[in-house]
Coordinates of C-alpha atoms in Angstrom, one line a residue:
X1 CA -17.7 3.5 -17.8
X2 CA -13.9 3.9 -17.8
X3 CA -11.8 0.9 -17.2
X4 CA -8.6 0.8 -15.2
X5 CA -6.7 0.6 -18.4
X6 CA -8.7 3.3 -20.0
X7 CA -11.3 3.0 -22.6
X8 CA -14.8 1.6 -22.3
X9 CA -15.7 -1.5 -20.5
X10 CA -18.8 -3.7 -20.6
X11 CA -21.3 -2.9 -17.9
X12 CA -20.3 -4.2 -14.6
X13 CA -23.1 -6.4 -13.0
X14 CA -21.2 -6.7 -9.7
X15 CA -22.6 -4.9 -6.8
X16 CA -20.3 -2.2 -5.6
X17 CA -19.1 -2.1 -2.1
X18 CA -21.3 0.2 0.1
X19 CA -19.4 3.0 1.9
X20 CA -20.9 5.4 4.5
X21 CA -19.9 8.9 5.1
X22 CA -21.0 10.5 8.4
X23 CA -20.2 14.2 8.0
X24 CA -21.5 17.7 7.2
X25 CA -23.0 19.0 4.2
X26 CA -21.3 21.7 2.1
X27 CA -23.7 23.8 0.3
X28 CA -21.0 24.9 -2.1
X29 CA -20.4 21.3 -3.1
X30 CA -16.8 21.2 -2.8
X31 CA -16.2 19.5 0.6
X32 CA -18.1 17.5 3.2
X33 CA -20.7 15.0 2.2
X34 CA -20.7 16.2 -1.4
X35 CA -17.0 15.7 -1.8
X36 CA -17.2 12.3 -0.1
X37 CA -20.0 11.0 -2.3
X38 CA -18.2 12.2 -5.5
X39 CA -15.0 10.4 -4.4
X40 CA -16.6 7.3 -3.2
X41 CA -18.4 6.9 -6.6
X42 CA -15.4 7.8 -8.5
X43 CA -13.4 4.9 -6.9
X44 CA -16.1 2.4 -7.7
X45 CA -18.3 2.1 -4.6
X46 CA -21.7 3.2 -3.6
X47 CA -21.9 6.0 -1.2
X48 CA -24.6 6.4 1.5
X49 CA -24.6 9.5 3.7
X50 CA -25.5 10.5 7.3
X51 CA -25.6 14.2 7.7
X52 CA -24.3 15.5 11.1
X53 CA -24.4 19.2 10.2
X54 CA -25.9 21.5 7.6
X55 CA -23.5 24.4 6.7
X56 CA -24.1 27.6 4.8
X57 CA -20.9 28.0 2.9
X58 CA -19.2 28.8 -0.4
X59 CA -15.7 28.8 -1.6
X60 CA -15.0 32.0 0.4
X61 CA -17.0 31.8 3.6
X62 CA -18.9 29.8 6.3
X63 CA -21.9 31.9 7.4
X64 CA -23.9 29.3 9.4
X65 CA -23.4 25.9 10.8
X66 CA -26.4 23.9 12.4
X67 CA -26.2 20.4 13.8
X68 CA -29.0 17.9 13.0
X69 CA -30.8 16.9 16.2
X70 CA -29.7 13.7 18.0
X71 CA -33.0 12.0 16.9
X72 CA -32.3 12.7 13.2
X73 CA -28.7 11.6 13.5
X74 CA -29.8 8.3 15.0
X75 CA -32.7 7.8 12.6
X76 CA -30.3 8.0 9.7
X77 CA -27.9 5.4 11.1
X78 CA -30.6 3.0 12.2
X79 CA -32.6 3.3 8.8
X80 CA -29.4 2.8 6.7
X81 CA -28.1 -0.1 8.7
X82 CA -31.4 -2.2 8.3
X83 CA -31.0 -2.1 4.6
X84 CA -27.5 -1.0 3.4
X85 CA -24.8 -2.2 5.8
X86 CA -21.4 -0.6 5.1
X87 CA -18.2 -2.3 4.1
X88 CA -16.4 0.8 5.5
X89 CA -17.2 4.0 7.3
X90 CA -15.8 7.5 7.2
X91 CA -16.6 10.1 9.9
X92 CA -16.0 13.7 9.1
X93 CA -17.4 16.9 10.5
X94 CA -19.0 16.4 13.9
X95 CA -20.5 19.6 15.2
X96 CA -20.1 19.3 18.9
X97 CA -19.1 16.9 21.8
X98 CA -22.6 15.5 22.1
X99 CA -22.3 14.1 18.6
X100 CA -18.9 12.7 19.4
X101 CA -20.4 10.9 22.4
X102 CA -23.5 9.7 20.7
X103 CA -21.6 8.3 17.6
X104 CA -19.1 6.6 19.8
X105 CA -21.8 4.7 21.6
X106 CA -23.4 3.8 18.3
X107 CA -20.1 2.5 16.9
X108 CA -19.4 0.3 19.9
X109 CA -22.8 -1.4 19.4
X110 CA -22.2 -1.5 15.6
X111 CA -18.9 -3.2 16.1
X112 CA -20.5 -6.1 18.0
X113 CA -22.0 -7.4 14.8
X114 CA -19.7 -5.9 12.2
X115 CA -16.2 -6.1 13.9
X116 CA -14.3 -6.3 10.6
X117 CA -15.8 -3.0 9.2
X118 CA -13.1 -0.2 9.3
X119 CA -14.0 3.1 10.6
X120 CA -12.0 6.1 9.6
X121 CA -12.2 9.6 11.4
X122 CA -11.1 12.8 9.7
X123 CA -11.2 15.3 12.6
X124 CA -12.4 18.3 10.6
X125 CA -12.2 21.7 12.4
X126 CA -11.8 24.4 9.9
X127 CA -13.0 25.1 6.3
X128 CA -10.5 25.9 3.5
X129 CA -11.7 29.5 3.7
X130 CA -10.4 29.7 7.3
X131 CA -13.8 29.5 9.2
X132 CA -14.5 27.1 12.0
X133 CA -16.9 24.2 11.5
X134 CA -17.1 22.3 14.8
X135 CA -19.2 24.4 17.2
X136 CA -21.0 23.8 20.5
X137 CA -24.6 24.8 20.3
X138 CA -24.0 26.9 17.1
X139 CA -22.7 29.8 19.1
X140 CA -19.5 32.0 18.2
X141 CA -17.9 30.0 15.4
X142 CA -14.6 31.6 15.6
X143 CA -14.1 31.6 19.3
X144 CA -15.1 27.9 19.7
X145 CA -12.5 26.9 16.9
X146 CA -9.8 27.5 19.5
X147 CA -10.8 24.5 21.5
X148 CA -10.7 21.0 19.8
X149 CA -13.3 18.4 20.2
X150 CA -12.3 15.4 22.4
X151 CA -12.1 12.3 20.4
X152 CA -11.1 9.9 23.3
X153 CA -14.7 8.3 23.3
X154 CA -13.4 6.8 19.9
X155 CA -10.6 4.9 21.7
X156 CA -10.4 1.4 20.4
X157 CA -13.3 1.8 18.1
X158 CA -11.7 3.3 15.1
X159 CA -8.9 2.0 12.6
X160 CA -7.5 5.3 11.5
X161 CA -7.6 9.0 12.3
X162 CA -6.3 11.6 9.8
X163 CA -5.4 15.0 11.4
X164 CA -3.6 17.7 9.7
X165 CA -0.9 19.8 11.4
X166 CA -3.2 22.2 13.2
X167 CA -5.5 19.4 14.2
X168 CA -2.7 17.1 15.5
X169 CA -1.4 19.9 17.7
X170 CA -4.9 20.6 19.2
X171 CA -5.7 16.9 19.7
X172 CA -2.4 16.2 21.5
X173 CA -2.1 19.6 23.0
X174 CA 1.5 19.8 21.8
X175 CA 3.9 21.8 19.8
X176 CA 4.2 20.2 16.3
X177 CA 6.5 22.9 14.8
X178 CA 9.3 20.6 14.0
X179 CA 9.3 17.4 12.0
X180 CA 10.4 15.4 15.0
X181 CA 7.6 16.9 17.2
X182 CA 5.1 16.2 14.5
X183 CA 6.1 12.5 14.4
X184 CA 6.1 12.3 18.2
X185 CA 2.7 13.8 18.5
X186 CA 1.4 11.3 15.8
X187 CA 2.7 8.3 17.8
X188 CA 1.2 9.8 21.0
X189 CA -2.3 10.1 19.4
X190 CA -1.9 6.6 18.2
X191 CA -1.4 5.4 21.7
X192 CA -4.1 7.5 23.2
X193 CA -6.8 6.4 20.7
X194 CA -5.6 2.8 20.2
X195 CA -5.6 3.3 16.4
X196 CA -3.6 4.1 13.4
X197 CA -2.8 7.6 12.5
X198 CA -2.0 9.4 9.2
X199 CA -0.6 12.8 10.2
X200 CA -0.9 15.0 7.2
X201 CA 2.0 17.5 6.7
X202 CA 1.2 18.9 3.4
X203 CA 0.3 22.4 4.7
X204 CA 3.3 22.8 6.9
X205 CA 5.2 25.1 4.5
X206 CA 2.3 27.6 4.3
X207 CA 1.6 27.2 0.5
X208 CA -1.8 25.9 -0.6
X209 CA -1.5 22.2 -0.9
X210 CA -2.9 18.9 0.2
X211 CA -4.8 20.2 3.3
X212 CA -7.7 22.6 3.5
X213 CA -6.7 24.6 6.6
X214 CA -6.0 28.3 6.2
X215 CA -5.4 28.6 9.9
X216 CA -2.6 26.0 9.8
X217 CA -1.2 27.9 6.8
X218 CA -1.2 31.1 8.8
X219 CA 0.7 29.3 11.6
X220 CA 3.1 27.9 9.2
X221 CA 3.8 31.2 7.7
X222 CA 4.9 32.5 11.0
X223 CA 7.7 30.0 11.1
X224 CA 8.5 29.9 7.4
X225 CA 12.0 31.2 8.0
X226 CA 12.9 28.4 10.5
X227 CA 11.3 25.5 8.8
X228 CA 14.4 24.3 7.1
X229 CA 16.1 23.8 10.4
X230 CA 13.0 21.9 11.7
X231 CA 13.5 19.2 9.2
X232 CA 10.8 19.7 6.6
X233 CA 11.4 19.7 2.8
X234 CA 9.2 22.4 1.3
X235 CA 9.1 20.7 -2.0
X236 CA 7.4 17.8 -0.7
X237 CA 4.1 17.0 1.0
X238 CA 5.2 14.7 3.8
X239 CA 2.7 12.7 5.9
X240 CA 3.6 10.4 8.8
X241 CA 1.8 7.0 9.0
X242 CA 1.8 5.3 12.4
X243 CA 0.3 1.7 11.8
X244 CA -1.4 0.1 14.9
X245 CA -2.2 -3.6 14.7
X246 CA -3.2 -3.4 11.0
X247 CA -5.3 -6.4 10.0
X248 CA -4.3 -8.7 7.2
X249 CA -1.0 -6.9 7.0
X250 CA 2.5 -8.4 7.1
X251 CA 4.2 -8.7 10.4
X252 CA 6.8 -6.4 8.9
X253 CA 4.4 -3.5 8.6
X254 CA 1.4 -4.1 10.9
X255 CA 2.9 -1.8 13.6
X256 CA 5.4 0.2 11.4
X257 CA 6.0 3.8 11.2
X258 CA 6.5 5.5 7.7
X259 CA 7.1 8.8 6.1
X260 CA 5.1 9.2 2.9
X261 CA 6.5 11.8 0.7
X262 CA 4.7 13.2 -2.5
X263 CA 5.7 16.0 -4.7
X264 CA 3.9 19.2 -3.6
X265 CA 1.1 20.3 -5.9
X266 CA 1.2 24.2 -5.9
X267 CA -2.4 25.1 -6.3
X268 CA -4.9 27.1 -4.5
X269 CA -7.7 24.9 -5.7
X270 CA -7.7 22.5 -2.7
X271 CA -11.3 22.9 -1.3
X272 CA -12.2 19.5 0.2
X273 CA -8.9 17.8 -0.1
X274 CA -9.0 16.6 3.5
X275 CA -12.5 15.3 3.0
X276 CA -11.4 13.8 -0.3
X277 CA -8.4 12.0 1.2
X278 CA -10.2 10.3 4.1
X279 CA -13.2 9.2 2.0
X280 CA -10.8 7.8 -0.7
X281 CA -9.0 5.9 2.0
X282 CA -12.4 4.5 3.2
X283 CA -13.6 3.6 -0.3
X284 CA -10.3 1.6 -1.1
X285 CA -10.7 -0.2 2.3
X286 CA -14.1 -1.1 1.5
X287 CA -12.8 -3.0 -1.6
X288 CA -10.6 -5.4 0.6
X289 CA -7.3 -3.5 0.4
X290 CA -5.2 -3.2 3.6
X291 CA -4.9 0.1 5.4
X292 CA -1.4 0.9 4.1
X293 CA -2.6 0.3 0.5
X294 CA -5.7 2.5 1.1
X295 CA -3.5 5.3 2.3
X296 CA -1.0 5.3 -0.7
X297 CA -3.8 4.9 -3.3
X298 CA -5.8 7.8 -1.7
X299 CA -2.7 10.0 -1.5
X300 CA -2.1 9.4 -5.2
X301 CA -5.8 10.1 -5.9
X302 CA -5.6 13.5 -4.1
X303 CA -2.4 14.4 -5.8
X304 CA -3.9 13.9 -9.3
X305 CA -7.1 15.7 -8.3
X306 CA -5.1 18.7 -7.1
X307 CA -3.1 18.8 -10.3
X308 CA -6.2 18.9 -12.4
X309 CA -8.3 21.0 -10.2
X310 CA -9.9 24.2 -11.5
X311 CA -11.7 27.1 -9.8
X312 CA -15.4 27.5 -9.7
X313 CA -16.1 30.2 -7.4
X314 CA -14.0 33.3 -6.0
X315 CA -12.1 31.2 -3.6
X316 CA -10.3 27.7 -3.7
X317 CA -11.9 25.3 -6.2
X318 CA -12.7 21.6 -5.5
X319 CA -10.4 18.7 -6.5
X320 CA -11.1 17.1 -9.9
X321 CA -12.1 13.5 -9.8
X322 CA -9.8 11.5 -12.1
X323 CA -10.5 7.9 -11.3
X324 CA -8.4 5.2 -9.8
X325 CA -4.7 6.4 -9.9
X326 CA -2.7 4.5 -12.3
X327 CA 0.2 6.9 -12.7
X328 CA 3.2 5.6 -10.8
X329 CA 4.6 9.2 -10.4
X330 CA 1.7 10.3 -8.3
X331 CA 2.4 7.8 -5.6
X332 CA 4.3 8.6 -2.5
X333 CA 7.9 7.5 -1.8
X334 CA 7.8 5.4 1.4
X335 CA 10.5 5.6 4.1
X336 CA 10.4 3.0 7.0
X337 CA 11.0 4.8 10.4
X338 CA 11.1 2.0 12.8
X339 CA 14.9 0.9 13.0
X340 CA 14.2 -1.3 16.1
X341 CA 12.3 -3.7 14.0
X342 CA 15.1 -3.8 11.4
X343 CA 17.6 -4.5 14.2
X344 CA 15.4 -7.3 15.6
X345 CA 14.8 -9.0 12.3
X346 CA 18.5 -8.6 11.5
X347 CA 19.6 -10.3 14.8
X348 CA 17.1 -13.0 14.3
X349 CA 18.2 -13.5 10.8
X350 CA 21.9 -13.8 11.7
X351 CA 21.1 -16.1 14.7
X352 CA 19.0 -18.6 12.6
X353 CA 21.6 -18.8 9.9
X354 CA 24.8 -18.3 11.7
X355 CA 26.3 -21.4 10.2
X356 CA 25.5 -20.1 6.7
X357 CA 26.9 -16.5 7.5
X358 CA 30.2 -18.1 8.9
X359 CA 30.5 -20.1 5.7
X360 CA 30.0 -17.2 3.4
X361 CA 31.4 -14.1 5.2
X362 CA 34.9 -13.5 6.6
X363 CA 35.3 -12.4 10.2
X364 CA 35.6 -8.8 9.3
X365 CA 32.6 -8.9 7.1
X366 CA 30.6 -10.5 10.0
X367 CA 31.8 -7.7 12.4
X368 CA 30.3 -5.0 10.0
X369 CA 27.4 -7.0 8.7
X370 CA 24.8 -5.4 10.9
X371 CA 25.7 -1.9 10.0
X372 CA 26.1 -2.6 6.3
X373 CA 22.8 -4.6 5.9
X374 CA 20.7 -2.3 8.0
X375 CA 22.0 0.7 5.9
X376 CA 20.8 -0.8 2.5
X377 CA 18.1 1.7 1.7
X378 CA 16.9 2.7 -1.7
X379 CA 19.3 5.7 -1.8
X380 CA 22.2 3.4 -1.6
X381 CA 21.2 1.4 -4.8
X382 CA 22.7 2.7 -8.0
X383 CA 20.2 4.8 -10.0
X384 CA 20.1 2.4 -12.9
X385 CA 18.7 -0.3 -10.5
X386 CA 19.2 -4.0 -11.1
X387 CA 19.7 -6.1 -14.2
X388 CA 17.0 -5.5 -17.0
X389 CA 15.2 -8.8 -18.1
X390 CA 13.3 -9.9 -21.0
X391 CA 9.7 -8.8 -20.1
X392 CA 8.5 -12.2 -21.4
X393 CA 9.4 -14.6 -18.8
X394 CA 6.3 -16.7 -19.4
X395 CA 5.7 -19.6 -17.1
X396 CA 8.2 -19.4 -14.2
X397 CA 8.5 -22.5 -12.2
X398 CA 9.5 -22.4 -8.5
X399 CA 11.1 -25.8 -7.3
X400 CA 12.8 -26.9 -4.2
X401 CA 15.1 -29.8 -5.1
X402 CA 18.0 -30.4 -7.5
X403 CA 16.3 -33.3 -9.4
X404 CA 13.4 -31.6 -10.5
X405 CA 15.5 -28.4 -11.4
X406 CA 17.7 -30.4 -13.6
X407 CA 14.8 -32.2 -15.4
X408 CA 13.2 -28.7 -16.2
X409 CA 16.4 -27.3 -17.4
X410 CA 17.0 -30.4 -19.7
X411 CA 13.5 -29.8 -21.0
X412 CA 14.4 -26.3 -22.0
X413 CA 13.1 -24.1 -19.2
X414 CA 14.9 -20.8 -19.4
X415 CA 13.8 -19.1 -16.2
X416 CA 13.4 -20.9 -12.9
X417 CA 13.7 -20.4 -9.2
X418 CA 15.3 -22.7 -6.4
X419 CA 13.5 -22.2 -3.2
X420 CA 15.2 -24.2 -0.4
X421 CA 13.6 -23.4 2.8
X422 CA 15.8 -23.8 6.0
X423 CA 12.8 -24.9 8.1
X424 CA 13.4 -25.1 11.9
X425 CA 13.1 -28.6 13.5
X426 CA 11.5 -29.2 17.0
X427 CA 15.0 -28.9 18.5
X428 CA 15.6 -25.4 17.0
X429 CA 18.1 -26.5 14.3
X430 CA 17.6 -25.9 10.6
X431 CA 17.1 -29.1 8.6
X432 CA 19.4 -27.8 5.7
X433 CA 22.3 -25.5 6.6
X434 CA 26.0 -25.0 6.3
X435 CA 27.9 -27.1 3.7
X436 CA 25.0 -29.3 2.6
X437 CA 23.1 -26.1 1.6
X438 CA 25.9 -24.5 0.1
X439 CA 26.7 -27.5 -2.1
X440 CA 23.1 -27.8 -3.4
X441 CA 23.0 -24.0 -4.3
X442 CA 26.5 -24.3 -6.0
X443 CA 25.3 -27.2 -7.9
X444 CA 22.1 -25.5 -9.0
X445 CA 23.9 -22.4 -10.1
X446 CA 26.2 -24.6 -12.2
X447 CA 23.4 -26.3 -13.8
X448 CA 21.7 -22.9 -14.6
X449 CA 24.9 -21.7 -16.3
X450 CA 25.3 -25.0 -18.2
X451 CA 21.8 -24.7 -19.7
X452 CA 22.1 -20.9 -20.1
X453 CA 19.1 -20.4 -18.0
X454 CA 18.1 -17.5 -15.8
X455 CA 18.2 -19.2 -12.3
X456 CA 17.0 -17.3 -9.3
X457 CA 18.2 -18.2 -5.9
X458 CA 15.4 -17.6 -3.2
X459 CA 16.7 -16.0 0.0
X460 CA 20.3 -17.1 0.1
X461 CA 21.9 -14.1 -1.4
X462 CA 25.3 -14.5 0.1
X463 CA 25.6 -17.9 -1.7
X464 CA 24.2 -16.5 -4.8
X465 CA 26.8 -13.9 -4.9
X466 CA 29.6 -16.4 -4.0
X467 CA 28.9 -18.8 -6.9
X468 CA 27.7 -15.9 -9.4
X469 CA 24.1 -16.9 -9.6
X470 CA 21.9 -15.2 -12.3
X471 CA 19.7 -13.6 -9.8
X472 CA 18.3 -13.6 -6.3
X473 CA 14.6 -13.6 -5.3
X474 CA 13.6 -11.9 -2.0
X475 CA 10.5 -11.5 0.1
X476 CA 9.6 -8.1 1.7
X477 CA 10.9 -9.2 5.1
X478 CA 14.3 -10.1 3.6
X479 CA 14.8 -6.5 2.4
X480 CA 15.6 -5.3 5.8
X481 CA 18.4 -7.9 6.4
X482 CA 19.9 -8.1 2.9
X483 CA 22.8 -6.2 1.5
X484 CA 21.2 -5.2 -1.8
X485 CA 24.0 -2.9 -2.8
X486 CA 26.3 -6.1 -2.8
X487 CA 23.9 -8.0 -4.9
X488 CA 23.8 -5.1 -7.4
X489 CA 27.5 -4.7 -7.4
X490 CA 27.9 -8.4 -8.1
X491 CA 25.7 -8.0 -11.3
X492 CA 22.9 -10.2 -10.1
X493 CA 19.3 -9.7 -11.2
X494 CA 16.8 -9.2 -8.4
X495 CA 13.2 -10.2 -8.1
X496 CA 11.0 -9.0 -5.1
X497 CA 7.7 -10.2 -3.7
X498 CA 4.8 -8.1 -3.0
X499 CA 1.4 -8.7 -1.5
X500 CA -0.1 -5.2 -1.7
X501 CA 0.1 -1.7 -3.2
X502 CA 2.3 -0.7 -0.3
X503 CA 4.7 -3.6 -0.7
X504 CA 4.8 -3.2 -4.5
X505 CA 5.7 0.5 -4.1
X506 CA 8.5 -0.5 -1.6
X507 CA 9.8 -3.0 -4.1
X508 CA 9.6 -0.4 -7.0
X509 CA 11.9 1.9 -4.9
X510 CA 14.8 -0.5 -5.3
X511 CA 14.3 -0.8 -9.2
X512 CA 14.4 -4.6 -9.2
X513 CA 14.5 -6.8 -12.2
X514 CA 10.8 -8.0 -11.8
X515 CA 8.1 -7.8 -9.2
X516 CA 6.1 -10.8 -8.2
X517 CA 2.4 -10.1 -7.3
X518 CA 0.6 -12.5 -5.1
X519 CA -0.7 -14.6 -3.7
X520 CA -3.6 -14.5 -6.2
X521 CA -5.5 -17.6 -5.1
X522 CA -5.3 -19.7 -2.0
X523 CA -2.1 -21.6 -1.7
X524 CA -0.7 -24.4 0.6
X525 CA 3.0 -23.6 -0.2
X526 CA 3.4 -21.2 2.6
X527 CA 1.4 -19.6 5.4
X528 CA 0.5 -16.0 4.5
X529 CA -0.8 -13.2 6.8
X530 CA -2.8 -11.7 4.0
X531 CA -5.9 -13.0 2.2
X532 CA -5.6 -13.9 -1.4
X533 CA -5.2 -11.0 -3.6
X534 CA -7.6 -12.0 -6.2
X535 CA -8.0 -11.0 -9.8
X536 CA -9.5 -7.6 -9.3
X537 CA -6.4 -6.4 -7.2
X538 CA -4.1 -8.1 -9.7
X539 CA -5.7 -6.0 -12.6
X540 CA -5.0 -2.9 -10.5
X541 CA -1.5 -3.7 -9.9
X542 CA -0.8 -4.5 -13.4
X543 CA -2.4 -1.2 -14.6
X544 CA 0.0 0.6 -12.3
X545 CA 3.3 -1.2 -13.1
X546 CA 3.0 -3.0 -16.5
X547 CA 5.0 -0.4 -18.3
X548 CA 7.8 -0.4 -15.8
X549 CA 8.7 -3.9 -15.0
X550 CA 8.1 -7.5 -15.8
X551 CA 5.3 -8.6 -13.6
X552 CA 4.9 -12.1 -12.3
X553 CA 1.6 -13.3 -10.8
X554 CA 2.0 -16.1 -8.2
X555 CA -0.1 -18.1 -5.9
X556 CA -2.4 -21.0 -6.7
X557 CA -2.3 -20.6 -10.5
X558 CA -3.1 -23.7 -12.7
X559 CA -4.7 -24.7 -15.8
X560 CA -8.1 -24.1 -14.3
X561 CA -7.7 -20.4 -13.7
X562 CA -4.9 -19.6 -16.3
X563 CA -7.2 -17.8 -18.8
X564 CA -8.7 -15.5 -16.0
X565 CA -5.2 -14.6 -14.8
X566 CA -4.1 -13.8 -18.4
X567 CA -7.2 -11.5 -18.8
X568 CA -5.8 -9.1 -16.1
X569 CA -2.9 -8.2 -18.5
X570 CA -0.1 -9.7 -16.4
X571 CA 2.8 -10.9 -18.5
X572 CA 4.1 -13.8 -16.5
X573 CA 3.2 -16.4 -14.0
X574 CA 5.2 -18.3 -11.3
X575 CA 3.8 -21.7 -10.6
X576 CA 4.7 -24.0 -7.8
X577 CA 2.3 -26.9 -6.9
X578 CA 1.0 -27.0 -10.6
X579 CA 4.4 -28.3 -11.4
X580 CA 6.1 -29.6 -8.3
X581 CA 3.1 -31.8 -7.3
X582 CA 2.4 -33.0 -10.8
X583 CA 3.0 -36.6 -11.6
X584 CA 5.2 -35.5 -14.5
X585 CA 6.4 -32.1 -13.8
X586 CA 8.1 -31.6 -17.2
X587 CA 4.9 -32.5 -18.9
X588 CA 2.9 -30.2 -16.6
X589 CA 5.2 -27.3 -17.5
X590 CA 4.9 -28.0 -21.3
X591 CA 1.0 -27.9 -20.9
X592 CA 1.1 -24.7 -18.9
X593 CA 3.4 -23.1 -21.3
X594 CA 1.4 -23.9 -24.3
X595 CA -1.8 -22.9 -22.8
X596 CA -0.2 -19.5 -21.8
X597 CA 1.1 -18.8 -25.3
X598 CA -2.3 -19.8 -26.8
X599 CA -3.9 -17.2 -24.5
X600 CA -1.4 -14.7 -25.6
X601 CA -2.0 -15.4 -29.2
X602 CA -5.6 -15.2 -28.7
X603 CA -5.2 -11.8 -27.0
X604 CA -3.1 -10.5 -29.9
X605 CA -5.6 -11.6 -32.5
X606 CA -8.5 -10.1 -30.5
X607 CA -6.6 -6.7 -30.6
X608 CA -6.0 -6.9 -34.2
X609 CA -9.5 -7.8 -34.9
X610 CA -10.6 -4.6 -32.9
X611 CA -8.2 -2.3 -34.8
X612 CA -9.5 -3.7 -38.1
X613 CA -13.1 -3.3 -37.1
X614 CA -12.4 0.4 -36.3
X615 CA -11.2 1.2 -39.6
X616 CA -13.9 -0.6 -41.5

């Protein structure tokens, strides 16, 4: 068994999450149920199958498609549910409208008792060889391919649908030739089905890539000479994600719209890539990740699988199964498309802190603040990113008052964060604003310089710039309303919080000084929309980013769980209540630091012992 860091791991005794795939069987083994089960197992889950259709197909042809009977379809669902209830369900090939209706009725009943189980639909219509798969009564395959199934019975019952270009056009009865039309159709589909949409644009240029749809490729070839003017970048596989009330996601992203751009993999061996993508999304969801996380991990998984794919038959070969993706270069670049949200957040931000803004910014600056801040996208940040830190931050206290800050600095703390929150009173006024807030931050920065410490100011980036702080720490919601280019120009370090794969990828695009990962355990320091990340997720995040940034785990960390946190491989921890609520904060910091260093030494000795043992 390969671990996420590579190498062998002890046998895992934990039960894997159960994932169902409801789809057609591919006798060639490259797509459908066969691809789904291989993917689900490769990503650490146990796959169960409900077969809707039996196909006679190879890498070059589909010669016969036969749906199972309604009785057999229902028997599979009922039998499985009585013993192996799923954590997530993927629906692939449905042979006809009768199966759509039957399955929609079953899901409606299923959701009464399993409301939190996500259901993902991949509206498969055409095989990678170009033959149609969804047929009514098994009659003329190619003629019935011209009419799409009606998925409206699934409205309000599913979390995500993943159409490619051809499927999106058919489902919305619209022209999707241009990038703008493609995005508009995805939004329309989201509204009509009351779910999130991942519209896959990887086949739009006509080259063999992410999507297994020869018909779509033929259509794209017709327009190949005009695609540049339609907004597509042929070097990229660009997908459009429309989020619809995503559970456990931040307010910033739960209804966001995003372009996800990956480097195009030019290979003809893409058989089953659509099936693989949707089943990978389902497997990641089953392990407790939010929808946006599942999408970006699955895209990276497919990208890696395409790059390593080899041919087996005469036609397109299947994707390679390469395990959980830990190569950062495989992950998509994310571009937020919802400018209205940014404007709303910006106006709210400026209204709440109008006194602070007036203190720090001149009249001219205030007049242009909205335009300047809203335009702070990753491309406006200098390519070298923000200040590079010593990777070993160790124990990183986060405090809220000057007295505790000074006592820690006197005791020798070299990295610390001041987090003064301007909470709203019942009268709508901030408890700490204007001159009082400015005076405290000015004093804190002066203390940090006096003790030669790396002092980060949380949120209040204008004051941090004004008084030349060492660094600024921002949450994800702050990125939309902060002039990051100004922070970089001032030479300040930048730390960014993240609570998911999706958010840490967004943070990575700004090349910050460090990335905070959390919250790992339940915490009372602030209300969070997401559930605690836990140690398993933290280990995945570390495997992806440890070679790129100092990583700081945060949230509920104390002496009792310190060893388990260290075992994930994370190099640094931020602590709040374990120090701020201690009877003696300085002593608490010393105890935590000593324990953290001891775990580091134990880890180092264990590695040395392992190396010695190998050479004996």
